[in-house]
Structures are given as structure tokens and as C-alpha cells.
Amino acid sequence: MKIALLTIHGLVRAENVELGRDPDTGGQIVYVLELAKALAQLPIVEWVQVWTKSIKDDRISPEYCQKVEPLLKNIPLERACIVRIPCMGSEDYIPKELMWDQLDLMVDAIIRYAMQENKVPDVVHSHYADAGYVAIKVCSVLQCIHTHVGHSLGRTKLSVLQTSGMKMEEIESQYQMTRRIESEECCLDYASLIVTSTADEIESQWGLYDQRRRSVYVVIPPGIDLTRFHPPIGEELSAGEQPMSLIIPFNFRPDHDSPFISRHTSRFLTNTDKKVILMICRPDKKKNIENLIRIYGRSEYLRTKANLVLILGNRSDVDTMDIHSQEILLNVFKLIDLYDLYGNVMYPKQHEQHDIPEIYRLEKRKGVFVNISWFEPFGLTLLESAASGLPVIATCRGGAAEIIQILGHGITVDPNNSSEIERAILSILDEPSSWENFMHNGLKNLYRFSWDCHANHFSQCLLSLLNQRIVQPLICAKTCSDKKVLICDLDNVLLGDYASMSKLLSILDAIPSNFVDKIELWICTGRSIESSVQVLLLWGVYILPKVIISSVGTEIYFLKMDECQIPCVKQSRVFNISLKWNASKLRVEWQGDVVSETLKPDGSILQNSASSITSEELYSSCFYLTYEKDVEYFQFLSCRKDWDRQKILSVINNEWNTSMRLQSSDNQREFKISYDLISNVQYERNLCSVLQQRLRRSELCSSIWISLERHIDIVPAGISKGVAIRRAALLRGVLLENVLASISVGADIDLIRGNIRLVAPANHDNCVQQYLESSPPPQLYFAKSSFAKGFLEGICHFRIFESFGGVIATDEANLSCLVFPPNISSSTRARNCD
């Protein structure tokens, strides 16, 4: 199997990982790297790649913009590596809370990399909420299986921050919590598997979310690198206690302090022979660092008994750190000064990754490790402590308590109860028998936490999912770098104003024959394919779209040029339209009155030529065309076991029948359920959120799109117009930056913030306006005109025809005709668009 581990934020590299550098460089990075290394050594894994953002920033190492980095020296690069993917947005290092507006650019960059490098995975395993957001769209386009691990969950962090006294406005501003939580809800909707570290994570953390699906979870505890973490000489297990000796290669170093320990203990500590109270974490409010210092500072007995060692990440200049880390560190410095703890507290500025195991082995002084976070989802440091033979005091909140229960190597405490924490520390420091018992329990039971076990369990889960899949990952067409695509909605853009529609069509019709294959018209609509084709013909759209994305992105159709007989000149009227399905193909037959054009000697159209048409030039004929369905896409949706059409209808009809009315059967599709708000019901901005919440609490997975403040469409989770456009572009070999799409209704907002260029006609609805009013993306143009004329403004603004040598000439009427210089083609002509 082919596996991509997706982690967007953070500074990820295979060697000398910068743990604790900032809030983004925590245990998640270790988890991703160790999992990748373990998976790479399994025979059933063809390749594993860690996908992350390429970062080019003078403030950090140039290694973070190195395109590819090997993960293991003994594994070939093509089997295991880190791939850094450049995003078309900023390549600066951006904290994860500020990255949300760039994530759609990462979606497009990852899809492009996967297709161009032929590295489409079977599985995308996303880490943290931001990667989950990206993975849902990537997997929907590439037909991959999505699995996810949350690491730290938004609802849990929100509860902790509110308990600490932070206002909701401040939380939202700093952490973008609403977007984070919604992304996690979407992961629950979409993912085939949610990997958790403990059973508590399912109950007390994911249990806070609206989506109630239980079958999606699997508990697979992370492991520990047992080649790095081990107890000091003399503390290893006896020969009779074999479980650990068979697993841990105790390559003990000489039993003396490392250079790091020797250097810093002499700098910070007056009496280096005292026991040690150790805390290793990044400077984060939830880690409860200040409380431990207060407990230590207020207890004369603790200060006499032990030194306090605080490893709080790395810092060079506190003023250059993020504001949250600055606040914590300044409070630490103030508390050390307040309690005059100089000579009793060690808090070095810098450490290397290889120093951490040696720091844990300070426990040869019979110390204790303390993790009293307000909430700890898992607690990798608790495993590292156990492997190092170090007893622990751990928070009772979160998965940490479950680890303590399994390993039996410490005591759980209420992080709010200072006296309870102090008693627990003293009970270990003052009772040698307890210390020995906890130390041996941890070493004896640690075999249950290893990366080999994790990788084997995880790979078997993936194998089961792969055996059930119906369609293989996507294979795309060869990319055509200069092909342009214009994508219009039907009712709100292309259609609605006949004059501006005619002007747009005339301009497209003026493209010289040698450039006709370089530009395509597509339609993206909420209508069904049958309705779309009928209305196109009835409005006289004589340039037929090469692609029709219908039913709010749930169906994709491609025009079969070899199965069409269409007028070579403009039609004046269409009648007797007939629709016939043959398997995946829709054949459309019609009759039409056709008017031939009268040309001047120079090749331009004769003004008012219709008045001079003879009876022989007006005739009725039969025509037909064929659109073929993207069957694999439909099958991909069909294999979604979480789409239950009948149950969705039941929930909505039972609870919203007084405010929503089911649209006619013509507007319903297998993967689209459409409603209208009843005329006297006022649209509210949170309607979709309320509806989504209710469906999730019924274990139903869906995406909900609203248009014109009246029409509500419910489709499978993760599916949208944006997903369908990206997929169609891949299949047609079109670069997304060569796509110009209209955005006019609420169902279009999924297009925003990616590489696709956008134009919003002046008649775009309030759903779009509300979404864009805060921070419109740079690739979006707001037109002054409505309907097709507004779309034409976008064509001019983005200079779509310039690469072909064409310009749209303007006069008082604005946007009058498309002109190509004479040297472009011998057949080139300027055609009037009025």
C-alpha cells in the first residue's frame, strides 16, 4: 500500500527535530516521524511519505525548504521520505492558527504534486485539524481513503481556555476555534477511520462533538523509541523480568552525566546531589507550569528535598517568540524571582533532541517527572519517563490517566488541587519502596507501547479498508499548461440576461480556429444534467460546454465530440427536445430552426443580416449531442457507507416540515437532496449550522449548501462544486491557475482561497457576500456588472486571452468585441458582439 502522512504546520525534519521551539513543534511531530519510520519497514507498505509545507524563511533553517529528505538511512528515498510542497501563497513560516486561509492553496499544491510526480496514495493519514481539512478535499478529488488522528482537539482546548478565564472573542481571535472545531466535525463526517490513543479520547474528547458515529474509531496507542530512552545503569530489569529485555536494546552509555547535564546543573543548581522534580513541555498555558513553580516555591520542605528542572522548549530571544510563549516564560521568570528560587531551579535556554533521554536519566537521583496539564490528550512524555525508569505524577484529565492505569508507574492528580499535587510528589520522593515499585512497573509494562505495534495494528486496519474499496485512486490526463477554462453557473451567471449572454458567446465564437482547442467553456450548476442541457438549448447557447458539473458537484459529465451532430451556424429556435440514457451516456436530440450567417467580403458579419434571410436559408433539422458521466466519481460516492438518503429525509421532514419544503422530484438526485425554504420563513445565517448539527447527532454525514437564501442542497460529506471542478480539471489536464470560475451563490464558496481565479458578478447573493466581507482572497474579482456581463469583466481583469494574442476591445457600450492581431492566424477576424 501507498501511504501519505499529512502534517501541514510545524517544522518537520528527520534529524535534530526542534521540539518545543513554539506551540507548533510539539509531540505531534515525533508521532508523525516515528509512525512513518515504522510503516516504512513493513513489507506490505510500498512507500510512505510525510507531506508538509515547504517553508522558506530567514528566521529558520534552510532545511525546511529542501524538497525531499530521507527518513531513514537504511531505507531508500523512494520508499520513505519527507516531501515539502511549496504553496502558491506565502512560503514564510506561519503559526497554525494563522494558516487557515492558506489551506485551500495547500489542497491545490498537494493535488498537483501527487499527479505530476505519480505519487497518488491509497491512504492519506492526516494529523491535526488543519491537515484534516486539506485531506478531505484531496481525498475527494484523488479517490483516496482518508484516516485521521486529532492529537489535540478544539472543543477540549476551548473548554480549558474558557475555564482559565479567556473571553470567547479573545479565543476566537487567537485560535480560530470555530474553524478548527468545524474541521474536526468534518473529519468525523468524512474519514473512514479516526485513530485515537486511548479509549478516554473517544469518550471525553471526541464525545464532545456533534457527530455520533462510533464505528469510525480505533484505539492504537503511539509508541516510544526504545533505542533512545532507557534507564541508567543499575536500574534495568532483572533477568527474571524478561518482557522488556526482549524489546528494549539497552545500549547503556557510561553511568555519568552527559555534557549537557554537567554544564547546566553546575550553572543553575547550588546542590546537584538533591533529587529532581522534572517537567518537560513547551511554554503553553495548558501545561500548568506556573502552578508547579508556586507549589515548589511555597514548600520549604520540597526545596530542601529536590531541585526543580524545567525544560521549556528552546528560546534565543524571548521577545521574538509568539505572544503566548512570551507570556508563559515571563511568568516563569517572575515566579522564580518572587520565591527566590535561584540555585534551586534549572531552566536552560537551549537543548538538542539527543539531550532529552539524558535529561530523563537525571532520575538516577531518584526523582519524579511531573505532567499536570489542565488537560492531556495522551502524554508521550509519560511513556518516555516510563522507558527511562522515572516515576510520574500526571493529570487525571484526559488520556494520561489511562496510561498510568496501564503502566502503573505513577500517581494521577487533579491539576487544580495544589495540595494533592504536593502530597503526591512527596509520597514518591520520601518513600524509596514506592519509587522502586513505580519504576519497575513502568519498565515491565512498556511493551504495550511501541511503534512497531502501532504500525502493525494501523496497517491491518488500512488493509481492511483497502479490501473494501470499489474504485482505485485517480489517474489523470497529461497536463496541458496553456489550456484555459471558463466556468459559469447557469441561472445566476450565463443565463438571466439574454444580451450579455449573447455578447459572451459572440466573444468566445470569435476565437481563431487555431486556438479553439485552447479554451473551453464549462458549466457548474445545482441543476440536474437533464435540466442543464434543456435550458442551455432553449436559451440558444450555441457554444456547448465541454464539461457540465451538475447537482452541486455530485455529478460530472464530459461532452463526447465524436457522438454529436450540432449546427455549424447559430440556431434561432429549438423544439422537440428528447433525452435518452444509455448506461452512463445521455443523448440529447432536438429539432431547430437554423439561420446561416451572411458575411461581408472581409469576413465580418453583415449588420442586421437576419432581415435579409431568404426562405431557403431558414430550415428545420434534427441534431443530437452526447454527455458521458464520470462513472468512477459516481462509484466513489456510492461506496460512502455514511450517506443515508432515506434517514436524512426522515429527520428533516419530521423536524423542519414547517420551514422547509422538498423540491420537485426533477431536482432530486441519488446524492443530492434539495429543499426550499417556505416563502414566509426568513433565512438565518446559522441555519446550515443548526441543520448540520441535527444530522450529525443522528449519525448522518453530509455537506450542506445554501443558495439565494432559499435553496438548500444536502450532499455527501466532503463533496462540493470545488471538489468536482478540481477533479474535472485533472481529468482534462488543466492547471487550476488557468481556470476562471464564477462565484455567485452560497454553494460556490468552496471555490474560495484556492488557486482557481474567481469573478463575482454584481448579482451574487448575500450568502457569498457574508462569507467574503471579512477577507476577500486576492484571486477574486468583484464585477460591477451582473450575469454574463460581469463574467466578461472577469475575463478582461484576468487577461484570459492575452496568451493567445487576443484582447477584448471596448467602446461606450463596454466589452464590445474580441480582437486578434492579423499575424495570429490567416483565418483570424474580428467579430462584432452586439
PDB file of N, CA, C and O in Angstrom, residues 409-432:
ATOM      1  N   HIS A 409       3.008   3.272  36.717  1.00  0.00           N
ATOM      2  CA  HIS A 409       4.311   3.845  37.085  1.00  0.00           C
ATOM      3  C   HIS A 409       4.181   5.232  37.710  1.00  0.00           C
ATOM      4  O   HIS A 409       5.137   6.021  37.670  1.00  0.00           O
ATOM      5  N   GLY A 410       3.012   5.518  38.304  1.00  0.00           N
ATOM      6  CA  GLY A 410       2.886   6.809  38.948  1.00  0.00           C
ATOM      7  C   GLY A 410       1.518   7.053  39.542  1.00  0.00           C
ATOM      8  O   GLY A 410       0.707   6.134  39.712  1.00  0.00           O
ATOM      9  N   ILE A 411       1.240   8.329  39.826  1.00  0.00           N
ATOM     10  CA  ILE A 411       0.023   8.752  40.520  1.00  0.00           C
ATOM     11  C   ILE A 411      -0.670   9.819  39.674  1.00  0.00           C
ATOM     12  O   ILE A 411      -0.017  10.710  39.124  1.00  0.00           O
ATOM     13  N   THR A 412      -1.994   9.752  39.591  1.00  0.00           N
ATOM     14  CA  THR A 412      -2.760  10.803  38.914  1.00  0.00           C
ATOM     15  C   THR A 412      -3.292  11.787  39.947  1.00  0.00           C
ATOM     16  O   THR A 412      -3.655  11.403  41.067  1.00  0.00           O
ATOM     17  N   VAL A 413      -3.362  13.071  39.542  1.00  0.00           N
ATOM     18  CA  VAL A 413      -3.791  14.126  40.449  1.00  0.00           C
ATOM     19  C   VAL A 413      -4.717  15.081  39.720  1.00  0.00           C
ATOM     20  O   VAL A 413      -4.724  15.166  38.488  1.00  0.00           O
ATOM     21  N   ASP A 414      -5.478  15.837  40.504  1.00  0.00           N
ATOM     22  CA  ASP A 414      -6.298  16.922  39.966  1.00  0.00           C
ATOM     23  C   ASP A 414      -5.380  18.122  39.737  1.00  0.00           C
ATOM     24  O   ASP A 414      -4.774  18.630  40.693  1.00  0.00           O
ATOM     25  N   PRO A 415      -5.251  18.607  38.495  1.00  0.00           N
ATOM     26  CA  PRO A 415      -4.315  19.712  38.233  1.00  0.00           C
ATOM     27  C   PRO A 415      -4.705  21.007  38.932  1.00  0.00           C
ATOM     28  O   PRO A 415      -3.883  21.928  39.041  1.00  0.00           O
ATOM     29  N   ASN A 416      -5.942  21.100  39.423  1.00  0.00           N
ATOM     30  CA  ASN A 416      -6.387  22.284  40.167  1.00  0.00           C
ATOM     31  C   ASN A 416      -6.043  22.223  41.643  1.00  0.00           C
ATOM     32  O   ASN A 416      -6.124  23.233  42.335  1.00  0.00           O
ATOM     33  N   ASN A 417      -5.690  21.036  42.125  1.00  0.00           N
ATOM     34  CA  ASN A 417      -5.520  20.824  43.564  1.00  0.00           C
ATOM     35  C   ASN A 417      -4.038  20.837  43.923  1.00  0.00           C
ATOM     36  O   ASN A 417      -3.342  19.820  43.815  1.00  0.00           O
ATOM     37  N   SER A 418      -3.527  21.976  44.354  1.00  0.00           N
ATOM     38  CA  SER A 418      -2.095  22.128  44.623  1.00  0.00           C
ATOM     39  C   SER A 418      -1.627  21.245  45.767  1.00  0.00           C
ATOM     40  O   SER A 418      -0.534  20.662  45.713  1.00  0.00           O
ATOM     41  N   SER A 419      -2.419  21.141  46.815  1.00  0.00           N
ATOM     42  CA  SER A 419      -2.006  20.321  47.956  1.00  0.00           C
ATOM     43  C   SER A 419      -1.945  18.849  47.574  1.00  0.00           C
ATOM     44  O   SER A 419      -1.063  18.107  48.033  1.00  0.00           O
ATOM     45  N   GLU A 420      -2.867  18.388  46.720  1.00  0.00           N
ATOM     46  CA  GLU A 420      -2.850  16.999  46.261  1.00  0.00           C
ATOM     47  C   GLU A 420      -1.598  16.727  45.424  1.00  0.00           C
ATOM     48  O   GLU A 420      -0.965  15.670  45.545  1.00  0.00           O
ATOM     49  N   ILE A 421      -1.225  17.677  44.587  1.00  0.00           N
ATOM     50  CA  ILE A 421      -0.019  17.529  43.768  1.00  0.00           C
ATOM     51  C   ILE A 421       1.213  17.454  44.655  1.00  0.00           C
ATOM     52  O   ILE A 421       2.093  16.598  44.472  1.00  0.00           O
ATOM     53  N   GLU A 422       1.291  18.331  45.663  1.00  0.00           N
ATOM     54  CA  GLU A 422       2.449  18.337  46.569  1.00  0.00           C
ATOM     55  C   GLU A 422       2.549  17.024  47.334  1.00  0.00           C
ATOM     56  O   GLU A 422       3.643  16.444  47.458  1.00  0.00           O
ATOM     57  N   ARG A 423       1.437  16.522  47.834  1.00  0.00           N
ATOM     58  CA  ARG A 423       1.463  15.247  48.582  1.00  0.00           C
ATOM     59  C   ARG A 423       1.920  14.102  47.681  1.00  0.00           C
ATOM     60  O   ARG A 423       2.672  13.227  48.111  1.00  0.00           O
ATOM     61  N   ALA A 424       1.448  14.089  46.435  1.00  0.00           N
ATOM     62  CA  ALA A 424       1.820  13.011  45.513  1.00  0.00           C
ATOM     63  C   ALA A 424       3.323  13.039  45.239  1.00  0.00           C
ATOM     64  O   ALA A 424       3.984  11.990  45.208  1.00  0.00           O
ATOM     65  N   ILE A 425       3.875  14.237  45.021  1.00  0.00           N
ATOM     66  CA  ILE A 425       5.320  14.351  44.774  1.00  0.00           C
ATOM     67  C   ILE A 425       6.102  13.833  45.977  1.00  0.00           C
ATOM     68  O   ILE A 425       7.056  13.039  45.839  1.00  0.00           O
ATOM     69  N   LEU A 426       5.700  14.253  47.156  1.00  0.00           N
ATOM     70  CA  LEU A 426       6.417  13.849  48.370  1.00  0.00           C
ATOM     71  C   LEU A 426       6.289  12.345  48.630  1.00  0.00           C
ATOM     72  O   LEU A 426       7.234  11.708  49.120  1.00  0.00           O
ATOM     73  N   SER A 427       5.138  11.770  48.290  1.00  0.00           N
ATOM     74  CA  SER A 427       4.951  10.339  48.540  1.00  0.00           C
ATOM     75  C   SER A 427       5.912   9.495  47.715  1.00  0.00           C
ATOM     76  O   SER A 427       6.262   8.376  48.116  1.00  0.00           O
ATOM     77  N   ILE A 428       6.339  10.002  46.573  1.00  0.00           N
ATOM     78  CA  ILE A 428       7.310   9.277  45.751  1.00  0.00           C
ATOM     79  C   ILE A 428       8.736   9.600  46.189  1.00  0.00           C
ATOM     80  O   ILE A 428       9.580   8.707  46.308  1.00  0.00           O
ATOM     81  N   LEU A 429       9.013  10.889  46.452  1.00  0.00           N
ATOM     82  CA  LEU A 429      10.364  11.274  46.836  1.00  0.00           C
ATOM     83  C   LEU A 429      10.755  10.740  48.204  1.00  0.00           C
ATOM     84  O   LEU A 429      11.931  10.409  48.446  1.00  0.00           O
ATOM     85  N   ASP A 430       9.795  10.637  49.126  1.00  0.00           N
ATOM     86  CA  ASP A 430      10.097  10.249  50.515  1.00  0.00           C
ATOM     87  C   ASP A 430      10.003   8.755  50.759  1.00  0.00           C
ATOM     88  O   ASP A 430      10.359   8.285  51.844  1.00  0.00           O
ATOM     89  N   GLU A 431       9.485   7.995  49.794  1.00  0.00           N
ATOM     90  CA  GLU A 431       9.285   6.556  50.015  1.00  0.00           C
ATOM     91  C   GLU A 431      10.041   5.768  48.944  1.00  0.00           C
ATOM     92  O   GLU A 431       9.523   5.524  47.849  1.00  0.00           O
ATOM     93  N   PRO A 432      11.259   5.354  49.246  1.00  0.00           N
ATOM     94  CA  PRO A 432      12.076   4.621  48.261  1.00  0.00           C
ATOM     95  C   PRO A 432      11.387   3.378  47.704  1.00  0.00           C
ATOM     96  O   PRO A 432      11.551   3.062  46.526  1.00  0.00           O
TER      97      PRO A 432
END
